[in-house]
Coordinates of C-alpha atoms in Angstrom, one line a residue:
X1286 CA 26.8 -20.7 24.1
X1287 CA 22.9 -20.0 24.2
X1288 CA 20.5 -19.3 22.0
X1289 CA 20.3 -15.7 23.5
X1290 CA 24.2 -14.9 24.0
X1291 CA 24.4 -15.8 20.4
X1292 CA 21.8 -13.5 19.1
X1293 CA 23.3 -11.0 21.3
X1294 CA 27.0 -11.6 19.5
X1295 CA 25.4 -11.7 16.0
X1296 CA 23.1 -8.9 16.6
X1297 CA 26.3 -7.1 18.0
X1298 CA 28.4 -8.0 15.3
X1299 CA 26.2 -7.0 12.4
X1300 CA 25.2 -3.3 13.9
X1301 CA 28.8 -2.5 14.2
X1302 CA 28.9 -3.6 10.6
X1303 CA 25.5 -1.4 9.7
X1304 CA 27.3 1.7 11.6
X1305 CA 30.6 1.4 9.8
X1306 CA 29.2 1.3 6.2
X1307 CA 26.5 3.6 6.4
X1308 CA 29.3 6.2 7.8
X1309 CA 31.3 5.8 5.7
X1310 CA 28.8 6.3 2.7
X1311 CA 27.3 9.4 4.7
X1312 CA 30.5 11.1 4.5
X1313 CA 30.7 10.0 0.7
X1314 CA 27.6 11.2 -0.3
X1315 CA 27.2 14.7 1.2
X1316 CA 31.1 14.9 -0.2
X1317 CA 29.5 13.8 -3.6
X1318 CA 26.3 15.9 -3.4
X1319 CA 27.7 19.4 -2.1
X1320 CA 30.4 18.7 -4.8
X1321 CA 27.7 18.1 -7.7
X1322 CA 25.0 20.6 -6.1
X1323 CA 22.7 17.6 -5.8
X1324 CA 20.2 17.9 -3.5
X1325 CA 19.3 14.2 -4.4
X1326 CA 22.2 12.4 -3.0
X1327 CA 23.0 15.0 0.0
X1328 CA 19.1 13.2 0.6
X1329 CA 20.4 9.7 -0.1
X1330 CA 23.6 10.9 2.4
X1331 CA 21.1 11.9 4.8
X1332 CA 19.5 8.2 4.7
X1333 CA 23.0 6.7 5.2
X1334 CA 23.0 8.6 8.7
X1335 CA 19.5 7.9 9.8
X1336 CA 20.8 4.3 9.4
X1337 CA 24.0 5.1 11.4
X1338 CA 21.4 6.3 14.0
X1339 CA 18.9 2.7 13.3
X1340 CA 22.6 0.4 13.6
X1341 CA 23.3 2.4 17.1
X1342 CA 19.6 1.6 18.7
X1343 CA 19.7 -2.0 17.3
X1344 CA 23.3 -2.1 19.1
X1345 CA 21.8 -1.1 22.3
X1346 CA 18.4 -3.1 21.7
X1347 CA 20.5 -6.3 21.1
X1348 CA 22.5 -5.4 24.4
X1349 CA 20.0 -4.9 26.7
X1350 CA 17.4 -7.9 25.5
X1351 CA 20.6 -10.4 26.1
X1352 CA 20.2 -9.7 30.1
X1353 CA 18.8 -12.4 32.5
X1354 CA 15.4 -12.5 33.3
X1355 CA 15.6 -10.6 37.3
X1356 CA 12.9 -10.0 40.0
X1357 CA 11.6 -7.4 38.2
X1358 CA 11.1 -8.8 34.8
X1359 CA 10.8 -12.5 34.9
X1360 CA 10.7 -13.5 31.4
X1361 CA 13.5 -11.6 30.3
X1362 CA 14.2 -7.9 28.3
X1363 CA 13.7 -9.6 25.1
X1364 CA 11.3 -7.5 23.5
X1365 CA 13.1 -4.6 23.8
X1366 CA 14.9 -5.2 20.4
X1367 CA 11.0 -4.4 19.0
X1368 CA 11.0 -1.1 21.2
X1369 CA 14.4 -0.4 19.6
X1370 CA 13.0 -1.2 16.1
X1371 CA 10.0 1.4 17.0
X1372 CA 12.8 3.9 17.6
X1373 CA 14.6 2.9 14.6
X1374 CA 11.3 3.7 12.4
X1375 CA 10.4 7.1 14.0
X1376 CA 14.5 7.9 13.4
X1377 CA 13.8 7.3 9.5
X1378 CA 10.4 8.8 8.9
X1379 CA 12.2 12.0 10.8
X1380 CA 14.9 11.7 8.1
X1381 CA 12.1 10.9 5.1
X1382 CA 10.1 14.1 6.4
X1383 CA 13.6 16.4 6.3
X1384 CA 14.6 15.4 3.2
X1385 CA 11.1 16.0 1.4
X1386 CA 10.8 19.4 2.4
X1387 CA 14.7 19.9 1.4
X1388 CA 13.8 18.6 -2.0
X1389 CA 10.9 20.5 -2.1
X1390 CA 12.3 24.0 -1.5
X1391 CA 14.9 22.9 -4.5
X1392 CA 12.0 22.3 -6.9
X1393 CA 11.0 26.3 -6.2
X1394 CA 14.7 27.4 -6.5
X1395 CA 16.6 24.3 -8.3
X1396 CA 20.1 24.8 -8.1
X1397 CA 22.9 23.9 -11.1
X1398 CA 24.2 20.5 -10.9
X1399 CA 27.9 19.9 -11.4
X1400 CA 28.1 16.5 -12.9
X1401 CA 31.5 15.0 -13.0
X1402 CA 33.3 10.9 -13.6
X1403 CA 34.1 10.8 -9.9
X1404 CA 30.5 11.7 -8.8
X1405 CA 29.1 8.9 -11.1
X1406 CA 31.4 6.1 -9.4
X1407 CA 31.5 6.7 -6.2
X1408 CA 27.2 6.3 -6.7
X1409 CA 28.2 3.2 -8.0
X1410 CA 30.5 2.4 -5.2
X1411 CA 27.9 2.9 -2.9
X1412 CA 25.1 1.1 -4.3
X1413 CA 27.7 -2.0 -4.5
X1414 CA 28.6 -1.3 -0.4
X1415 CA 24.7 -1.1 0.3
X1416 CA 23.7 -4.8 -1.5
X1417 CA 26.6 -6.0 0.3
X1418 CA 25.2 -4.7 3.3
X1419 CA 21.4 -5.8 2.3
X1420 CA 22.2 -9.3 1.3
X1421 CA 24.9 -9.6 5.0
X1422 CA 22.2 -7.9 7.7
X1423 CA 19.1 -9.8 6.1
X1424 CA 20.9 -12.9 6.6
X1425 CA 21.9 -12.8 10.0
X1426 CA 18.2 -11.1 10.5
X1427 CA 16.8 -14.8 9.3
X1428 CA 19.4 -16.5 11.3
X1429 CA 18.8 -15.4 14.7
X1430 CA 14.8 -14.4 13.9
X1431 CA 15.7 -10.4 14.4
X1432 CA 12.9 -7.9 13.4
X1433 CA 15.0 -4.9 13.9
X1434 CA 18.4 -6.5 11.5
X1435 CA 15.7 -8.0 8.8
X1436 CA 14.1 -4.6 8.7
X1437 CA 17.8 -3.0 8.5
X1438 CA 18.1 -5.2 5.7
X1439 CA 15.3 -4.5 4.0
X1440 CA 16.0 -0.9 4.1
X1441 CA 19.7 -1.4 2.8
X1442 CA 17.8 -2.4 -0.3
X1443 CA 15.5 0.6 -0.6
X1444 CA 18.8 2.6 -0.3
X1445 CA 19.9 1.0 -3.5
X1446 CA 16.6 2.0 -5.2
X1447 CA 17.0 5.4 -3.5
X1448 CA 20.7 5.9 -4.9
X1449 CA 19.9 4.3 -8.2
X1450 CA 17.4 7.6 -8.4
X1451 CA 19.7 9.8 -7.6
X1452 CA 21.8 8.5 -10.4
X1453 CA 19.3 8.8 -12.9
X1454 CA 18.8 12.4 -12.2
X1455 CA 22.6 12.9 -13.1
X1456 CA 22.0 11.2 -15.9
X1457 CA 19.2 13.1 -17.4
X1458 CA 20.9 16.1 -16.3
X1459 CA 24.2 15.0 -17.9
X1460 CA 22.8 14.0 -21.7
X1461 CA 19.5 16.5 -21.6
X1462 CA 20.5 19.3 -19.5
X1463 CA 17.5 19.0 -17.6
X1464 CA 17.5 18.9 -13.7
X1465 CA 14.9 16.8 -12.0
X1466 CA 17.4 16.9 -8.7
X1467 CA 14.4 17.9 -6.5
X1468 CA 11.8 15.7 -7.7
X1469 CA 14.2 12.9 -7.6
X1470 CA 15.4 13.7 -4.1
X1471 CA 11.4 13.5 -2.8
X1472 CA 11.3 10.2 -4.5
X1473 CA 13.9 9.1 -2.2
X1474 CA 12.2 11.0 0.8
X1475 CA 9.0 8.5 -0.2
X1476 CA 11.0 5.3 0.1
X1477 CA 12.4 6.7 3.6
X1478 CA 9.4 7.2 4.8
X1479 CA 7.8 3.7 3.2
X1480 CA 10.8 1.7 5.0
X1481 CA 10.0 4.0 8.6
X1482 CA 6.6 2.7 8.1
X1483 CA 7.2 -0.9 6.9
X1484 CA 9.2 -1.3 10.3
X1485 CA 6.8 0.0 12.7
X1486 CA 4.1 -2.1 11.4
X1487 CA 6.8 -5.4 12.0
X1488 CA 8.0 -3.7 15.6
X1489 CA 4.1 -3.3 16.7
X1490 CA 3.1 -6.8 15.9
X1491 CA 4.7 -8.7 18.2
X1492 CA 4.4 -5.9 20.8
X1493 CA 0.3 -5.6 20.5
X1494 CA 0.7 -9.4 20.5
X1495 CA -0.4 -11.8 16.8
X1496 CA -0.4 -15.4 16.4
X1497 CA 2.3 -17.4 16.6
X1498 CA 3.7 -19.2 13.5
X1499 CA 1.9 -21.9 12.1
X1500 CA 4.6 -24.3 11.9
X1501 CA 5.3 -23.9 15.3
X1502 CA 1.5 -24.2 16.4
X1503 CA 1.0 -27.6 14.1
X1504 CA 4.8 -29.0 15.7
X1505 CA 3.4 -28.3 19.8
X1506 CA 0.1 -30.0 18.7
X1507 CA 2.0 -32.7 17.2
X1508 CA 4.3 -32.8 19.8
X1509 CA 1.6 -33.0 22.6
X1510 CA -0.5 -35.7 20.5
X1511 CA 2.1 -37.9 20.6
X1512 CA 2.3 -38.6 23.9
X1513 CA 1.0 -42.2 24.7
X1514 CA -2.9 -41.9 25.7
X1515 CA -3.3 -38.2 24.6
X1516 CA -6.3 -37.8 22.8
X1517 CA -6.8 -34.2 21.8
X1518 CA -5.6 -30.9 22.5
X1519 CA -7.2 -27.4 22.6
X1520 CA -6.5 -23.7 24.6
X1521 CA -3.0 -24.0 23.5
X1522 CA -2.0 -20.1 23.5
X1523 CA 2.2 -18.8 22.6
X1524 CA 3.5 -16.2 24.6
X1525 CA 6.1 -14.3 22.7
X1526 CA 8.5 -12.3 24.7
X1527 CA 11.2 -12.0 22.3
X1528 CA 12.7 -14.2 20.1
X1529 CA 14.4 -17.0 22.0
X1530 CA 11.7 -16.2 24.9
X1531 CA 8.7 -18.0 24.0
X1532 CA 6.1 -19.6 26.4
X1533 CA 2.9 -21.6 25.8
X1534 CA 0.7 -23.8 27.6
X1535 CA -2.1 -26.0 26.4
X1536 CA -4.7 -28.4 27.5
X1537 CA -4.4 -31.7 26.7
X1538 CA -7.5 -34.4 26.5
X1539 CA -7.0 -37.6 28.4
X1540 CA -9.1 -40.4 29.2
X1541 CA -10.4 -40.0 32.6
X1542 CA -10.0 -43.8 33.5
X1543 CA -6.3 -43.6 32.9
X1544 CA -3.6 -43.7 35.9
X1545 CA -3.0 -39.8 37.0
X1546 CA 0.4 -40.5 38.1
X1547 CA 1.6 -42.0 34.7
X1548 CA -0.3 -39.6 33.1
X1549 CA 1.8 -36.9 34.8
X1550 CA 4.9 -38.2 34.0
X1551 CA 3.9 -38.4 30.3
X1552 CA 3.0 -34.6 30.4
X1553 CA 6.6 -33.6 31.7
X1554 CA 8.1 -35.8 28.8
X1555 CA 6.3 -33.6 26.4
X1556 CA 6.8 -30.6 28.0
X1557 CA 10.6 -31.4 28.5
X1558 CA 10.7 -32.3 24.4
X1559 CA 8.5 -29.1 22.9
X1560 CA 11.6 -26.9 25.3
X1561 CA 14.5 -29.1 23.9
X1562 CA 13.5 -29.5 20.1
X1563 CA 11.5 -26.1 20.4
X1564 CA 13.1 -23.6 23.2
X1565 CA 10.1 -22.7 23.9
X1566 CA 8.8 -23.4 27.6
X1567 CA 5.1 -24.7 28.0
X1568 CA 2.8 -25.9 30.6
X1569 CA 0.2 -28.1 29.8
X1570 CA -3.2 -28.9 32.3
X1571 CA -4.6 -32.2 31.3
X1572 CA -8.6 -32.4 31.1
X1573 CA -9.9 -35.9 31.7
X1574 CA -12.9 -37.1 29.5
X1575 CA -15.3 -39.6 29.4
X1576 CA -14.3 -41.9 26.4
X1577 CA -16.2 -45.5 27.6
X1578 CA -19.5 -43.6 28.2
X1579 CA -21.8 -44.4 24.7
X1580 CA -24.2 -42.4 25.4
X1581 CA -21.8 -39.1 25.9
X1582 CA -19.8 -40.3 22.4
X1583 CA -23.4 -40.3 20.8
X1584 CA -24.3 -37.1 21.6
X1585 CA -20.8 -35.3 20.8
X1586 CA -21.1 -36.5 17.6
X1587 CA -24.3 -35.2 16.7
X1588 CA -23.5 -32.1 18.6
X1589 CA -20.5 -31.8 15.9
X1590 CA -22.7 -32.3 13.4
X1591 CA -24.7 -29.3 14.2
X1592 CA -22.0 -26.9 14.6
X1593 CA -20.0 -28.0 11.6
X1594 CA -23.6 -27.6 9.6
X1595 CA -23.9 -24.0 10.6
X1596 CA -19.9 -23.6 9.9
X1597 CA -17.5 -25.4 8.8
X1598 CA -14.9 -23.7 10.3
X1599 CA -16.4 -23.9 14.1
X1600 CA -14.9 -26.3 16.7
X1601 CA -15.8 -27.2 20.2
X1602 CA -14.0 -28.7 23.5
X1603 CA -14.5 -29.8 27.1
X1604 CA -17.6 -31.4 26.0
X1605 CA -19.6 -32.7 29.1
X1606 CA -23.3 -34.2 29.4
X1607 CA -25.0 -33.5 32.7
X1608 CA -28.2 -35.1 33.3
X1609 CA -30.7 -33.8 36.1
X1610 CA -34.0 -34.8 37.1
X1611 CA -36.1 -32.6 34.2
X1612 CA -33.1 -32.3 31.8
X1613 CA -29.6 -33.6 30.2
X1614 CA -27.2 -30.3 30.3
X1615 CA -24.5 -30.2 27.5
X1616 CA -22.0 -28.0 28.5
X1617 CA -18.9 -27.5 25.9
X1618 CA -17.0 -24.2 24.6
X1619 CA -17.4 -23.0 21.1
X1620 CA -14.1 -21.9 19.1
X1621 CA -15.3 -18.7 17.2
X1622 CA -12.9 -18.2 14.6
X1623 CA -11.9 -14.4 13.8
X1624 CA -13.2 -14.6 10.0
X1625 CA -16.5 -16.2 10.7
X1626 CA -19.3 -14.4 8.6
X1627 CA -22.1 -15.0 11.5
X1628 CA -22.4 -12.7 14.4
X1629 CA -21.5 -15.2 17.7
X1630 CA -25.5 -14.3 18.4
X1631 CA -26.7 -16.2 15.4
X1632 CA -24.2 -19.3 15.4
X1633 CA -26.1 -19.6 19.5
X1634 CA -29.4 -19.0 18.3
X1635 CA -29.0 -21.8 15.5
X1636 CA -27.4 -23.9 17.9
X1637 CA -30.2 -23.7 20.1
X1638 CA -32.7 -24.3 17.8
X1639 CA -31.2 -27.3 16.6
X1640 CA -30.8 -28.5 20.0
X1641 CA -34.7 -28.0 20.5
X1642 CA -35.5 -30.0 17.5
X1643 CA -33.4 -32.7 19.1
X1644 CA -35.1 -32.4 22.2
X1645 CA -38.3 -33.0 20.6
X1646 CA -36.9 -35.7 18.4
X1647 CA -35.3 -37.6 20.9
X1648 CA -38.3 -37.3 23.9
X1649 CA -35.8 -35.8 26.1
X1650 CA -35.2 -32.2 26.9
X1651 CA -31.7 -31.0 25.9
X1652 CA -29.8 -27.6 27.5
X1653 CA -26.7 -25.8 26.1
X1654 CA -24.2 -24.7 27.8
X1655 CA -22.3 -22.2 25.6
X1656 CA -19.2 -20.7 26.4
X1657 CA -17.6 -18.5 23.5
X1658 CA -13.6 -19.0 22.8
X1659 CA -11.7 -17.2 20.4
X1660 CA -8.4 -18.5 18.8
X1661 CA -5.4 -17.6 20.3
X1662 CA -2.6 -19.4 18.0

């Protein structure tokens, strides 16, 4: 069985789970609530059902991203499960919004809560059913790398926070006779509304596209730099298009005296190792560099020099040295990271400046060619 048809059977599997406990504890709770006049857990009961709603889209999400890649999409329907996770959220914030302006009208006009023994334990019953639930979807969620079943998850456990509220307001009301049933039940609306918003922000990450895991970055580098006359790698950029669908390609530094054809052979070893220890498909373009010329070696390293000077966190690749008859062009791309504190017009202004004073130094005149990269890992 593959990676994908077994996230599809898990993911199956644990939404059928999510859809038959959160029923069942829907039906329990607006049983409990209309029983107690508790606006509080009729809110929490609410919840239940918006997660009845969340376990059906994940069921369909999990469905539809386990088809084969076709003519139409060629890297497969895996991130569909984050669309489904997008539905999920708008599903619960609905639900939050509802409930908070159904506890709201009951703070104007609260209404006389009947507390009773049966009430109280079947709260207790369902908080037990929903850390159960919690502890069995985040799992699986970890397991198979599912945003939409960690989120689930996740939620299960707000639920508990959310029903343990409810409780409390029975509580008050049972030894003080004072009934906070409203406010409590917009408490709960706020955590609904906090778990809609927790999973859009994980659903739109990998949709508006964010690095990919360090781990896996620092494993492809070392797998590529361990090929046999691989000496560097840069541009290496992770295409995420659903878990279990992930594609990269890099470029890897070689010396540019070395035998092409072996060379080749060595780049579909790695690429044949990142898939198998990895599953994740990459294409990697070789760039051959000068490593015998002195000269070349000389001026990279002072060119590193200058760039680490200015900041330490700057890198630069595909360094080449042109000469011509009135000048020597270096010609390399800059890695800019995101966090840097200089504007990319200052880090080339220094550059060039210190590339000037080298000229002058050195007796020969010295050109940059600067092109600006940004990280994409």
């Amino acid at each position: 069985m593959s990676f994908i048809e077994e996230r599809e059977k898990i993911g199956t599997r644990a939404s059928i789970v999510g859809i038959a406990v959160n029923t069942g504890l829907f039906i329990l709770k607006f049983l409990l609530g209309t029983m107690m006049h508790s606006m509080a857990v009729i809110a929490d009961g609410f919840n239940n059902l918006s997660d009845v709603a969340s376990s059906i889209v994940s069921l369909i999400g999990f469905k539809v991203a386990g088809k084969k890649p076709d003519a139409k999409h060629p890297f497969g329907y895996g991130r569909i499960e984050y669309i489904s996770a997008l539905v999920v959220s708008f599903l619960i914030l609905t639900t939050g919004l509802s409930v908070i302006k159904d506890s709201f009208s009951n703070i104007l006009k609260p209404t006389e809560l009947s507390v009773t023994m049966i009430g109280f334990v079947g709260l207790l019953i369902s908080i037990a059913a929903k850390i159960f639930l919690g502890f069995y979807t985040k799992s699986l969620g970890k397991k198979i790398n599912s945003v939409s079943l960690t989120a689930s998850g996740t939620d299960a456990f707000n639920d508990v926070i959310a029903t343990l509220a409810a409780v409390v307001s029975i509580v008050v009301f049972w030894f003080f006779n004072i009934n906070i049933d409203g406010y409590i039940g917009c408490v709960v609306a706020l955590f609904i509304i906090k778990a809609g918003i927790e999973v859009v922000v994980d659903a739109l990450g990998p949709l508006l596209g964010q690095s990919a895991d360090k781990e896996i970055v620092d494993k492809i580098e070392e797998l590529v730099l361990s090929g046999k006359g691989i000496v560097g790698i840069h541009d290496l950029v992770v295409h995420n298009y659903g878990p279990g669908r992930i594609f990269a390609s890099a470029h890897a530094e070689i010396p540019s005296d070395c035998d092409l054809l072996g060379m080749h052979e060595i780049i579909d070893q790695i690429e044949s190792k990142i898939y198998n220890e990895l599953n994740i498909e990459i294409t990697i373009h070789f760039d051959p560099i000068d490593i015998n010329n002195e000269k070349l070696l000389e001026m990279k390293e002072k060119i590193a020099k200058i760039i680490t000077d200015i900041d330490k966190n700057l890198k630069f690749h595909d360094f080449r040295m042109v000469s011509g008859y009135s000048q020597t062009n270096l010609i390399f791309d800059i890695v800019y990271p995101y966090d840097c504190k200089l504007k990319e017009e200052a880090v080339l202004q220094q550059l060039k400046t210190k590339v000037d004073e080298l000229s002058a130094s050195s007796g020969m005149k010295y050109f940059v060619v600067i092109k600006i990269d940004y990280p994409k890992t």
